Coordinates of C-alpha atoms and ligand atoms in Angstrom, one line a residue:
Chain A
M15 CA 242.6 -21.6 -36.2
L16 CA 242.4 -22.7 -32.5
R17 CA 241.9 -26.4 -31.7
I18 CA 241.7 -27.7 -28.2
K19 CA 241.8 -31.3 -27.3
N20 CA 241.4 -33.0 -24.2
L21 CA 242.8 -30.0 -22.2
D22 CA 242.9 -30.5 -18.4
A23 CA 243.9 -27.5 -16.3
G24 CA 244.1 -26.4 -12.6
Y25 CA 245.9 -24.7 -9.7
G26 CA 248.3 -27.0 -7.9
K27 CA 246.4 -30.1 -6.8
L28 CA 242.9 -28.6 -7.9
K29 CA 241.5 -29.8 -11.1
V30 CA 239.5 -27.1 -12.6
L31 CA 239.1 -28.1 -16.2
R32 CA 238.3 -31.5 -17.4
R33 CA 238.7 -33.0 -20.9
I34 CA 237.9 -29.7 -22.6
S35 CA 237.7 -30.0 -26.5
M36 CA 236.8 -27.1 -28.8
H37 CA 237.7 -25.1 -31.6
V38 CA 237.5 -21.5 -33.2
S39 CA 237.7 -21.3 -37.0
A40 CA 239.0 -18.0 -38.7
G41 CA 236.4 -15.4 -39.1
E42 CA 234.1 -16.6 -36.5
I43 CA 232.9 -15.1 -33.0
V44 CA 232.6 -18.0 -30.7
T45 CA 231.5 -17.5 -27.1
I46 CA 232.1 -19.3 -24.0
I47 CA 229.3 -19.1 -21.4
G48 CA 229.1 -20.3 -17.8
A49 CA 228.4 -19.4 -14.4
N50 CA 230.8 -18.0 -11.9
G51 CA 233.6 -20.3 -11.2
A52 CA 232.7 -22.5 -14.0
G53 CA 236.4 -22.3 -15.3
K54 CA 236.3 -19.9 -18.3
T55 CA 239.0 -17.5 -17.0
T56 CA 241.1 -20.8 -16.2
L57 CA 240.5 -22.0 -19.9
L58 CA 241.8 -18.7 -21.3
G59 CA 244.7 -18.7 -18.9
A60 CA 245.6 -22.2 -20.3
I61 CA 245.3 -21.2 -24.0
S62 CA 247.2 -17.9 -23.4
G63 CA 250.3 -19.6 -21.4
L64 CA 249.8 -17.7 -18.2
L65 CA 248.4 -21.1 -16.6
R66 CA 251.2 -23.7 -16.7
N67 CA 249.5 -26.5 -15.1
R68 CA 247.7 -28.2 -17.9
T69 CA 247.8 -31.2 -20.1
G70 CA 246.2 -32.0 -23.3
E71 CA 246.6 -30.3 -26.6
I72 CA 246.4 -27.0 -27.8
L73 CA 247.0 -26.1 -31.5
F74 CA 247.1 -22.5 -33.0
E75 CA 247.1 -22.6 -36.6
K76 CA 248.0 -26.1 -36.6
K77 CA 250.8 -25.5 -34.3
V78 CA 251.3 -27.1 -30.8
I79 CA 251.4 -24.2 -28.4
Q80 CA 250.8 -25.7 -24.9
H81 CA 254.6 -25.7 -24.3
L82 CA 255.1 -22.1 -25.0
S83 CA 255.4 -19.0 -22.9
P84 CA 252.7 -16.2 -23.0
E85 CA 255.1 -14.1 -24.8
K86 CA 255.8 -16.6 -27.7
I87 CA 251.9 -17.3 -28.2
V88 CA 251.2 -13.5 -28.2
F89 CA 253.8 -13.2 -30.7
M90 CA 252.2 -15.9 -33.0
G91 CA 249.0 -13.8 -33.1
C92 CA 246.8 -15.1 -30.2
S93 CA 246.2 -12.1 -27.8
L94 CA 244.1 -12.1 -24.6
V95 CA 242.2 -9.3 -23.0
P96 CA 242.4 -10.5 -19.5
E97 CA 239.4 -10.3 -16.8
G98 CA 239.1 -7.3 -14.8
R99 CA 240.9 -4.9 -17.4
Q100 CA 244.5 -5.1 -16.0
V101 CA 245.8 -2.0 -17.7
F102 CA 249.0 -0.7 -16.7
S103 CA 247.6 1.8 -14.3
T104 CA 250.7 3.9 -13.6
M105 CA 251.3 4.6 -17.4
S106 CA 249.6 6.7 -19.6
V107 CA 247.0 5.7 -22.3
K108 CA 249.5 6.1 -25.1
E109 CA 252.2 4.2 -23.2
N110 CA 249.6 1.5 -22.7
L111 CA 249.0 1.3 -26.3
L112 CA 252.5 1.3 -27.4
L113 CA 253.4 -1.5 -25.2
G114 CA 250.6 -3.3 -26.9
A115 CA 252.5 -2.8 -30.0
Y116 CA 255.7 -4.4 -28.7
V117 CA 254.9 -7.6 -30.6
Q118 CA 254.5 -5.6 -33.9
H119 CA 258.0 -3.9 -33.1
R120 CA 259.4 -7.5 -32.7
R121 CA 257.8 -8.5 -35.9
D122 CA 259.8 -5.5 -37.3
R123 CA 256.5 -3.7 -38.1
R124 CA 257.3 -0.9 -35.9
H125 CA 256.6 1.7 -38.3
D126 CA 253.1 0.6 -38.5
A127 CA 252.7 1.5 -34.8
H128 CA 251.6 5.3 -35.5
Q129 CA 249.0 4.2 -38.0
D130 CA 247.8 1.3 -35.7
L131 CA 247.6 3.9 -32.9
D132 CA 245.3 6.2 -35.0
R133 CA 243.3 3.2 -35.8
M134 CA 242.6 2.5 -32.0
Y135 CA 241.8 6.1 -31.4
S136 CA 239.1 6.1 -34.3
L137 CA 237.8 2.9 -32.9
F138 CA 237.8 4.2 -29.3
P139 CA 237.5 8.1 -29.7
R140 CA 237.5 8.5 -26.1
L141 CA 241.0 7.1 -25.8
R142 CA 242.5 9.8 -27.9
E143 CA 240.9 12.6 -25.6
R144 CA 242.7 10.9 -22.6
E145 CA 246.1 10.2 -24.3
Q146 CA 248.1 11.5 -21.8
Q147 CA 246.0 10.5 -18.8
L148 CA 247.1 7.7 -16.5
A149 CA 245.3 4.7 -17.3
G150 CA 244.7 3.9 -13.6
T151 CA 242.6 7.2 -13.5
L152 CA 240.1 6.2 -16.5
S153 CA 236.8 5.0 -15.5
G154 CA 236.0 1.4 -15.7
G155 CA 234.5 1.5 -19.4
E156 CA 237.6 3.5 -20.6
Q157 CA 239.7 0.9 -19.0
Q158 CA 238.0 -2.2 -20.7
M159 CA 238.4 -0.2 -24.2
L160 CA 242.2 0.5 -23.4
A161 CA 242.6 -3.1 -22.5
I162 CA 240.9 -4.1 -25.9
A163 CA 242.9 -1.5 -27.7
R164 CA 246.2 -2.6 -26.3
A165 CA 245.6 -6.2 -27.4
L166 CA 244.6 -5.1 -30.9
M167 CA 247.9 -3.1 -31.1
A168 CA 249.5 -6.5 -31.4
K169 CA 247.3 -7.2 -34.5
P170 CA 246.2 -10.6 -33.4
K171 CA 244.9 -13.3 -35.7
L172 CA 242.9 -14.4 -32.6
I173 CA 241.7 -12.0 -29.9
M174 CA 240.4 -13.7 -26.5
M175 CA 238.1 -11.5 -24.4
D176 CA 237.5 -12.4 -20.7
E177 CA 234.2 -10.7 -19.7
P178 CA 234.7 -7.5 -21.5
S179 CA 231.0 -6.3 -20.1
M180 CA 231.8 -7.1 -16.4
G181 CA 230.8 -4.3 -14.2
L182 CA 229.9 -1.9 -16.9
A183 CA 226.7 0.0 -17.7
P184 CA 224.4 -1.2 -20.3
L185 CA 225.4 1.7 -22.5
I186 CA 229.0 1.1 -22.4
V187 CA 228.4 -3.0 -23.0
R188 CA 226.4 -2.0 -26.1
D189 CA 229.4 0.0 -27.3
I190 CA 231.8 -2.7 -26.5
F191 CA 229.8 -5.3 -28.2
A192 CA 229.3 -3.1 -31.3
I193 CA 233.0 -2.9 -31.5
I194 CA 233.5 -6.9 -31.2
R195 CA 231.0 -7.1 -34.1
K196 CA 232.9 -4.5 -36.0
L197 CA 236.1 -6.5 -35.5
R198 CA 234.8 -9.5 -37.0
E199 CA 233.4 -7.6 -40.0
E200 CA 237.0 -6.5 -40.5
G201 CA 238.1 -10.1 -40.6
N202 CA 239.3 -10.8 -37.1
T203 CA 238.6 -14.0 -35.1
V204 CA 237.0 -13.4 -31.6
L205 CA 236.8 -15.9 -28.6
L206 CA 234.5 -14.2 -26.1
V207 CA 234.0 -15.3 -22.6
E208 CA 230.7 -13.9 -21.1
Q209 CA 228.6 -14.2 -18.2
N210 CA 226.0 -12.0 -20.1
A211 CA 224.9 -14.9 -22.1
K212 CA 222.1 -13.2 -23.9
V213 CA 224.2 -10.5 -25.5
A214 CA 227.2 -12.7 -26.2
L215 CA 224.9 -15.3 -27.8
G216 CA 223.3 -12.5 -29.8
I217 CA 226.7 -11.6 -31.7
A218 CA 228.4 -14.9 -31.8
D219 CA 228.3 -17.6 -34.4
R220 CA 228.7 -20.5 -32.2
G221 CA 229.0 -21.1 -28.4
Y222 CA 230.0 -23.3 -25.7
V223 CA 228.4 -23.9 -22.5
I224 CA 230.8 -24.8 -19.7
E225 CA 229.7 -26.0 -16.3
T226 CA 232.2 -27.0 -13.5
G227 CA 235.1 -27.4 -15.9
R228 CA 233.2 -29.5 -18.4
I229 CA 231.8 -28.4 -21.5
I230 CA 228.0 -29.5 -21.3
L231 CA 226.7 -28.0 -24.4
Q232 CA 227.8 -26.6 -27.7
G233 CA 226.4 -25.4 -31.0
Q234 CA 225.1 -22.6 -33.1
A235 CA 224.6 -19.5 -31.1
D236 CA 220.8 -19.2 -32.5
D237 CA 220.2 -22.8 -31.4
L238 CA 221.8 -22.3 -27.9
L239 CA 219.7 -19.1 -27.6
S240 CA 216.4 -21.2 -28.0
N241 CA 217.6 -24.2 -25.9
R242 CA 215.4 -24.4 -22.9
D243 CA 218.3 -25.3 -20.4
V244 CA 220.6 -22.6 -21.7
Q245 CA 217.4 -20.4 -21.2
R246 CA 216.6 -21.6 -17.6
A247 CA 220.2 -21.2 -16.6
Y248 CA 221.8 -18.6 -18.3
L249 CA 219.2 -16.2 -19.7
G250 CA 217.3 -16.0 -16.6
R251 CA 213.9 -17.0 -18.0
D252 CA 211.9 -18.9 -15.7
L253 CA 210.0 -21.1 -18.0
D254 CA 207.9 -23.0 -15.6
A255 CA 206.7 -19.6 -14.2
E256 CA 205.9 -18.5 -17.5
V257 CA 204.0 -21.6 -18.3
K258 CA 201.9 -21.3 -15.1
L259 CA 201.0 -17.6 -16.0
S260 CA 199.9 -18.1 -19.3
Chain B
M17 CA 277.8 27.3 15.2
N18 CA 279.0 29.9 12.8
I19 CA 277.8 29.8 9.3
E20 CA 280.8 28.4 7.6
L21 CA 280.5 25.5 9.8
F22 CA 277.0 25.0 9.0
F23 CA 277.7 25.0 5.3
Q24 CA 280.6 22.5 5.9
Y25 CA 278.2 20.3 7.5
L26 CA 275.6 20.7 4.8
V27 CA 277.8 19.8 2.1
A28 CA 279.2 16.8 3.9
G29 CA 275.4 15.7 4.6
V30 CA 274.5 16.3 0.9
T31 CA 277.4 14.2 -0.2
Y32 CA 276.6 11.3 1.8
G33 CA 272.8 11.8 1.3
T34 CA 273.4 11.5 -2.4
I35 CA 275.1 8.2 -2.2
Y36 CA 272.2 7.0 0.2
A37 CA 269.8 7.9 -2.5
I38 CA 271.7 6.3 -5.3
V39 CA 271.6 2.9 -3.3
A40 CA 268.0 3.5 -2.3
I41 CA 267.2 4.0 -6.0
G42 CA 268.9 0.9 -6.6
F43 CA 266.8 -0.7 -4.2
N44 CA 263.7 0.7 -5.8
I45 CA 264.6 -0.5 -9.3
I46 CA 264.8 -4.0 -8.3
Y47 CA 261.7 -3.9 -6.1
N48 CA 259.6 -2.2 -8.8
T49 CA 260.2 -5.1 -11.3
T50 CA 260.1 -8.0 -9.0
G51 CA 258.8 -6.9 -5.7
I52 CA 262.1 -8.1 -4.2
I53 CA 264.1 -6.0 -1.7
N54 CA 267.7 -6.9 -2.7
F55 CA 269.8 -6.7 0.3
A56 CA 272.8 -7.3 -1.8
Q57 CA 272.5 -3.8 -3.2
G58 CA 275.4 -2.1 -0.9
E59 CA 277.6 -4.9 -2.4
F60 CA 277.3 -3.5 -5.8
V61 CA 278.7 -0.2 -4.6
M62 CA 281.6 -2.0 -2.7
L63 CA 282.3 -4.2 -6.0
G64 CA 282.4 -1.2 -8.2
G65 CA 284.8 0.8 -6.1
M66 CA 287.1 -2.4 -5.4
T67 CA 287.3 -3.1 -9.2
A68 CA 288.0 0.3 -9.9
V69 CA 290.9 0.5 -7.7
T70 CA 292.3 -2.9 -9.0
L71 CA 291.9 -1.9 -12.7
H72 CA 293.2 1.6 -12.1
A73 CA 296.7 -0.1 -11.3
F74 CA 297.2 -0.5 -15.0
L75 CA 294.2 1.7 -16.8
P76 CA 293.7 5.4 -16.8
L77 CA 291.0 6.4 -14.5
P78 CA 288.1 7.0 -16.6
I79 CA 288.5 3.6 -18.4
A80 CA 288.9 1.9 -15.0
I81 CA 285.7 3.1 -13.7
L82 CA 283.7 2.3 -17.0
S83 CA 285.1 -1.1 -16.7
A84 CA 284.5 -1.6 -13.2
V85 CA 280.9 -0.3 -13.9
M86 CA 280.5 -2.9 -16.7
I87 CA 282.0 -5.8 -14.9
T88 CA 279.6 -4.9 -11.9
M89 CA 276.7 -4.8 -14.1
V90 CA 277.9 -8.5 -15.4
I91 CA 278.0 -9.6 -11.9
G92 CA 274.6 -8.3 -11.3
A93 CA 273.1 -10.3 -14.4
L94 CA 274.8 -13.3 -13.2
I95 CA 273.5 -13.1 -9.8
E96 CA 270.0 -12.7 -11.0
I97 CA 270.6 -15.4 -13.4
T98 CA 272.0 -17.8 -11.0
F99 CA 270.0 -17.3 -7.8
I100 CA 266.6 -15.5 -8.8
R101 CA 265.6 -16.4 -12.3
W102 CA 264.7 -20.0 -11.7
L103 CA 262.5 -19.4 -8.7
I104 CA 258.8 -19.7 -9.2
S105 CA 256.9 -17.2 -7.2
P106 CA 259.0 -17.4 -4.2
S107 CA 257.7 -16.1 -0.8
V108 CA 259.0 -12.5 0.3
L109 CA 260.9 -14.2 3.3
R110 CA 262.7 -16.5 1.1
M111 CA 263.8 -13.6 -1.3
I112 CA 265.1 -11.7 1.8
I113 CA 267.2 -14.6 2.9
I114 CA 268.3 -15.5 -0.6
T115 CA 269.6 -11.7 -1.1
I116 CA 271.0 -11.7 2.3
G117 CA 272.8 -14.9 1.6
I118 CA 274.1 -13.4 -1.7
S119 CA 275.4 -10.4 0.0
I120 CA 277.3 -12.5 2.6
L121 CA 278.7 -14.7 -0.3
V122 CA 280.0 -11.4 -2.3
R123 CA 281.6 -10.0 0.9
E124 CA 283.5 -13.1 1.4
I125 CA 284.6 -13.4 -2.1
A126 CA 285.6 -10.0 -2.0
L127 CA 287.7 -10.5 1.4
H128 CA 289.4 -13.3 -0.4
I129 CA 290.3 -11.1 -3.6
W130 CA 291.1 -7.8 -2.2
G131 CA 291.8 -8.6 1.7
A132 CA 290.7 -6.7 4.6
G133 CA 292.6 -3.5 3.7
V134 CA 291.1 -0.1 3.0
K135 CA 291.4 1.2 -0.6
A136 CA 290.7 4.4 -2.4
L137 CA 290.6 5.8 -6.0
P138 CA 292.5 8.9 -6.3
Y139 CA 290.6 12.4 -6.3
F140 CA 289.3 12.9 -9.7
S141 CA 290.5 16.4 -10.1
G142 CA 293.1 17.8 -7.7
T143 CA 294.1 16.3 -4.5
A144 CA 292.7 15.5 -1.1
V145 CA 293.6 18.9 0.1
S146 CA 292.5 20.9 -2.8
A147 CA 289.3 22.8 -2.4
I148 CA 287.1 25.2 -3.9
S149 CA 286.4 28.1 -1.8
I150 CA 283.1 29.9 -1.8
G151 CA 283.7 32.8 0.8
D152 CA 284.9 30.8 3.9
V153 CA 283.2 27.5 2.8
H154 CA 285.7 25.1 1.3
I155 CA 284.5 22.3 -0.9
S156 CA 286.4 19.4 -2.3
P157 CA 286.1 19.1 -5.8
Q158 CA 285.4 15.4 -5.4
V159 CA 282.1 16.4 -3.7
L160 CA 281.1 18.1 -6.6
W161 CA 281.9 15.2 -8.8
V162 CA 279.8 13.0 -6.2
I163 CA 276.7 15.4 -6.5
G164 CA 277.1 15.9 -10.3
V165 CA 277.4 12.3 -11.3
S166 CA 274.6 11.3 -9.0
A167 CA 272.3 13.9 -10.6
V168 CA 273.4 12.9 -14.1
M169 CA 272.5 9.4 -12.9
V170 CA 268.9 10.4 -11.7
I171 CA 268.1 12.3 -14.8
C172 CA 269.5 9.6 -17.2
L173 CA 267.5 6.9 -15.3
N174 CA 264.4 9.3 -15.5
L175 CA 264.7 9.4 -19.2
F176 CA 265.2 5.9 -19.6
F177 CA 262.1 4.9 -17.7
T178 CA 260.1 7.4 -19.5
Y179 CA 261.2 7.5 -23.1
T180 CA 262.8 4.1 -24.0
L181 CA 261.4 0.8 -24.9
P182 CA 263.2 -1.3 -22.0
G183 CA 262.3 1.5 -19.6
R184 CA 258.8 1.5 -20.5
Q185 CA 258.7 -2.4 -20.4
M186 CA 260.2 -2.6 -16.8
R187 CA 257.6 -0.1 -15.8
A188 CA 254.8 -2.3 -17.4
C189 CA 256.1 -5.3 -15.6
S190 CA 256.2 -3.5 -12.2
A191 CA 252.6 -2.3 -12.9
N192 CA 251.3 -5.7 -14.0
R193 CA 253.3 -8.6 -14.6
D194 CA 250.8 -10.8 -16.3
A195 CA 249.5 -8.0 -18.3
A196 CA 253.1 -7.2 -19.5
R197 CA 253.6 -10.9 -20.5
L198 CA 250.3 -10.8 -22.5
C199 CA 252.0 -7.8 -24.5
G200 CA 254.8 -10.2 -25.3
I201 CA 257.3 -8.7 -22.8
N202 CA 259.7 -11.0 -21.6
A203 CA 259.3 -10.3 -17.6
K204 CA 262.2 -12.6 -16.8
N205 CA 264.6 -10.3 -19.0
M206 CA 263.1 -7.2 -17.3
V207 CA 264.0 -8.5 -14.0
T208 CA 267.8 -9.4 -15.2
L209 CA 267.9 -6.0 -16.6
S210 CA 266.5 -4.3 -13.2
F211 CA 269.7 -6.1 -11.4
V212 CA 272.0 -5.0 -14.4
L213 CA 270.8 -1.2 -13.9
S214 CA 270.9 -1.4 -10.2
A215 CA 274.5 -3.0 -10.3
G216 CA 275.7 -0.2 -12.6
I217 CA 274.4 2.8 -10.8
G218 CA 275.7 1.3 -7.4
A219 CA 279.0 0.6 -8.9
L220 CA 279.2 4.0 -10.5
A221 CA 278.3 5.6 -7.2
G222 CA 280.9 3.5 -5.4
C223 CA 283.6 4.7 -7.8
V224 CA 283.0 8.5 -7.4
V225 CA 282.6 8.3 -3.8
S226 CA 285.6 6.1 -3.0
P227 CA 288.0 9.0 -2.8
I228 CA 286.1 10.4 0.0
T229 CA 284.8 7.5 1.9
Y230 CA 287.1 4.6 0.9
V231 CA 286.0 1.3 0.0
Q232 CA 286.4 -1.9 2.0
Y233 CA 285.3 -5.5 1.6
D234 CA 282.5 -5.1 4.1
G235 CA 281.6 -1.4 3.3
G236 CA 278.4 -2.6 1.5
T237 CA 276.5 -3.6 4.6
A238 CA 276.2 -0.2 6.1
L239 CA 275.3 1.5 2.9
A240 CA 272.7 -1.2 2.3
I241 CA 270.9 -0.3 5.7
K242 CA 271.3 3.3 5.0
G243 CA 269.9 2.9 1.6
F244 CA 267.1 0.9 2.8
T245 CA 266.3 3.4 5.3
V246 CA 266.1 6.0 2.6
A247 CA 264.1 3.8 0.3
I248 CA 261.6 3.3 3.2
L249 CA 261.6 6.8 4.1
G250 CA 260.8 7.9 0.7
G251 CA 258.2 5.2 0.2
L252 CA 259.3 2.2 -1.4
G253 CA 259.5 1.9 -5.2
N254 CA 259.4 5.9 -5.4
S255 CA 262.9 7.0 -6.8
M256 CA 262.4 10.8 -6.6
A257 CA 261.1 10.5 -3.2
A258 CA 264.5 8.6 -2.4
V259 CA 266.3 11.5 -3.7
A260 CA 264.7 13.8 -1.2
A261 CA 265.0 11.2 1.8
G262 CA 268.5 10.6 0.9
L263 CA 269.5 14.3 1.3
L264 CA 267.5 14.5 4.4
L265 CA 269.3 11.5 6.2
G266 CA 272.6 12.7 5.0
I267 CA 272.0 16.0 6.3
L268 CA 270.6 14.8 9.6
E269 CA 273.4 12.5 10.2
S270 CA 276.0 15.2 9.2
F271 CA 274.5 17.6 11.9
S272 CA 273.9 14.9 14.7
I273 CA 278.1 15.0 15.1
W274 CA 277.5 18.4 16.2
V275 CA 275.0 17.3 19.1
M276 CA 276.4 13.8 19.8
P277 CA 279.4 11.5 19.6
T278 CA 280.3 10.5 16.2
A279 CA 280.0 6.9 17.2
Y280 CA 276.2 7.6 17.3
K281 CA 276.1 8.4 13.9
D282 CA 274.4 5.3 12.7
V283 CA 271.9 5.2 15.5
I284 CA 270.0 8.1 13.6
S285 CA 269.5 5.9 10.5
I286 CA 268.4 3.0 12.5
S287 CA 266.2 4.8 14.6
I288 CA 264.4 6.7 11.5
L289 CA 264.0 3.3 10.0
L290 CA 262.3 1.6 12.9
L291 CA 260.3 4.9 13.5
I292 CA 259.0 4.9 10.0
L293 CA 258.4 1.2 9.9
F294 CA 256.1 1.6 13.1
V295 CA 254.6 4.8 12.3
R296 CA 254.3 5.3 8.7
P297 CA 255.2 2.4 6.7
S298 CA 254.2 3.8 3.1
G299 CA 257.0 6.5 3.7
L300 CA 257.2 10.1 4.4
F301 CA 256.2 11.0 0.7
G302 CA 253.9 7.9 0.3
S303 CA 250.3 8.2 0.2
K304 CA 247.5 5.7 -0.2
E305 CA 246.9 6.7 -3.8
A306 CA 250.6 6.7 -4.5
A307 CA 250.7 3.2 -3.2
Q308 CA 247.9 2.2 -5.5
L309 CA 249.3 4.3 -8.5
K310 CA 252.9 3.4 -7.8
E311 CA 255.4 5.3 -10.1
F312 CA 259.1 5.5 -10.5
Ligands
ATP405 N1 244.8 -18.7 -8.8 C1 243.8 -19.6 -8.4 N2 244.3 -20.6 -7.4 C2 243.3 -21.7 -7.1 N3 242.2 -21.8 -7.5 C3 241.7 -21.0 -8.4 C4 242.7 -19.7 -9.0 N4 242.0 -19.2 -9.9 C5 240.7 -19.8 -10.0 N5 240.6 -20.9 -9.2 C6 239.5 -21.7 -9.1 O1 239.2 -22.2 -10.2 C7 237.7 -22.5 -10.4 C8 237.4 -21.7 -11.8 O2 237.8 -20.3 -11.8 P1 237.9 -19.4 -13.0 O3 238.3 -18.3 -12.6 O4 238.2 -20.1 -14.3 O5 236.1 -19.2 -13.2 P2 235.2 -18.2 -14.2 O6 234.5 -19.1 -14.9 O7 236.2 -17.5 -14.9 O8 234.5 -17.5 -13.3 P3 233.9 -15.9 -13.3 O9 232.9 -16.0 -14.0 O10 233.6 -15.6 -11.8 O11 235.2 -15.0 -13.8 C9 237.2 -21.6 -9.3 O12 236.7 -22.8 -8.4 C10 238.3 -21.0 -8.6 O13 238.0 -21.1 -7.1
MG406 MG1 236.5 -15.5 -15.1

């Protein structure tokens, strides 16, 4: 579904990503894990078209998309839930969702919007209760749910999420991951960027580990979970200490 | 001052205040979608008035006004497409210089086309001397036209921004441009649309007010300063507050004639502008929360 070949990207003279190659197949949950500043957000920016400064090849459903604008890429069915929620804070929850459906509107599927809205409200019942509230006054967790729901309103084939668990309480993180799993069961494809490596690898099929702009490891999620380097660096387990203790 | 005179001043103040408010709303629309303060805003008012006067030579008044508004909207779009659209994240200072440049350019072209003479549309109903009398207060019907048309414009704009798809998209762009693009909204087209809208309301205001204030090729500059004062006074980006601030400035100016020479009238707005910028840059009605949750 998504295939990236030798992608380089950066900001001005600063090169952040170097020779990234990866792919996501239909129906998968793929996670990208890495420390702060590794370049995860940059990678999603490059795929979504927000970041123009990039070379290499990005294919979405076998079509080259690296020269397209974000609007066109969304229209093709590749949506991003950006880092840090980014809801339209001066607009109501419902307006946010309807704007998310604009792509559907352009596809002449505008009549589905109400059905989709209902679907989002059953997926995120809290949003229904707060339909008329300004998005900026929602709690962090609710804003994250709104951001995800807004992206889903576009009926994407691939949904990319940038750290959906950032700054949220464990209970809400659990909710959100349950929803991601549900999305996959409904046949969606998810590319999930996370610092919370344990949970992310827990629900993913495959994973990539990215460090200072390079992919240093990739494989099945289970293999990564049991990989010693991954455990030491991202799962917070100090193996040496454990060895000493035992 | 007797009560009749008081009301006469009040009505004059409200009339001018309405126009200031419309210019300020024009500022706000563009500011909200782009973060740009378009100093050529006053030129739209002038262009509307001038074009309508020219067209009225061979077209009936309503059609002349309608065409003038359309033409000014097209000019607004062209200005955006030629001067603004291709800029990639320009600095604020650069934008200010560009829009001031545009305003000078438009003014010079207007001087070339229409000359330096003063022009005006005829009164929409009645003549310069006809008046509606309420007790001893006499109001020119044109004043009612100005206030009425402006009020309808403000209501229509509100409906536009609240209920229509392009209106919502423009608000989305002003709330979060990147997120709007990720919803598939073409942010550049929204910027063009904001110029078209601002040009349109400016031009219409220029038409309705021209019988009272007259139009001249350089009339836009003074209006831009007044409108900018009002926009700042109300809190940049806040169009409802701009209406209140506009009326306030208009009325203040109007009553100032009573205490000081007419020549000092413009001093008021400049002083208010400076004072607000120093003391309360978020505007009279702006609060910190409002600045965070900015709304039309
Ligand atoms: N707009 C920008 N301009 C310049 N440099 C940037 C910009 N955004 C990010 N960077 C740099 O690019 C590098 C990668 O940043 P990126 O945001 O992609 O990291 P990340 O993996 O998403 O980190 P985090 O987990 O903290 O979100 C960092 O060194 C950062 O300083
Ligand atoms: Mg990031």
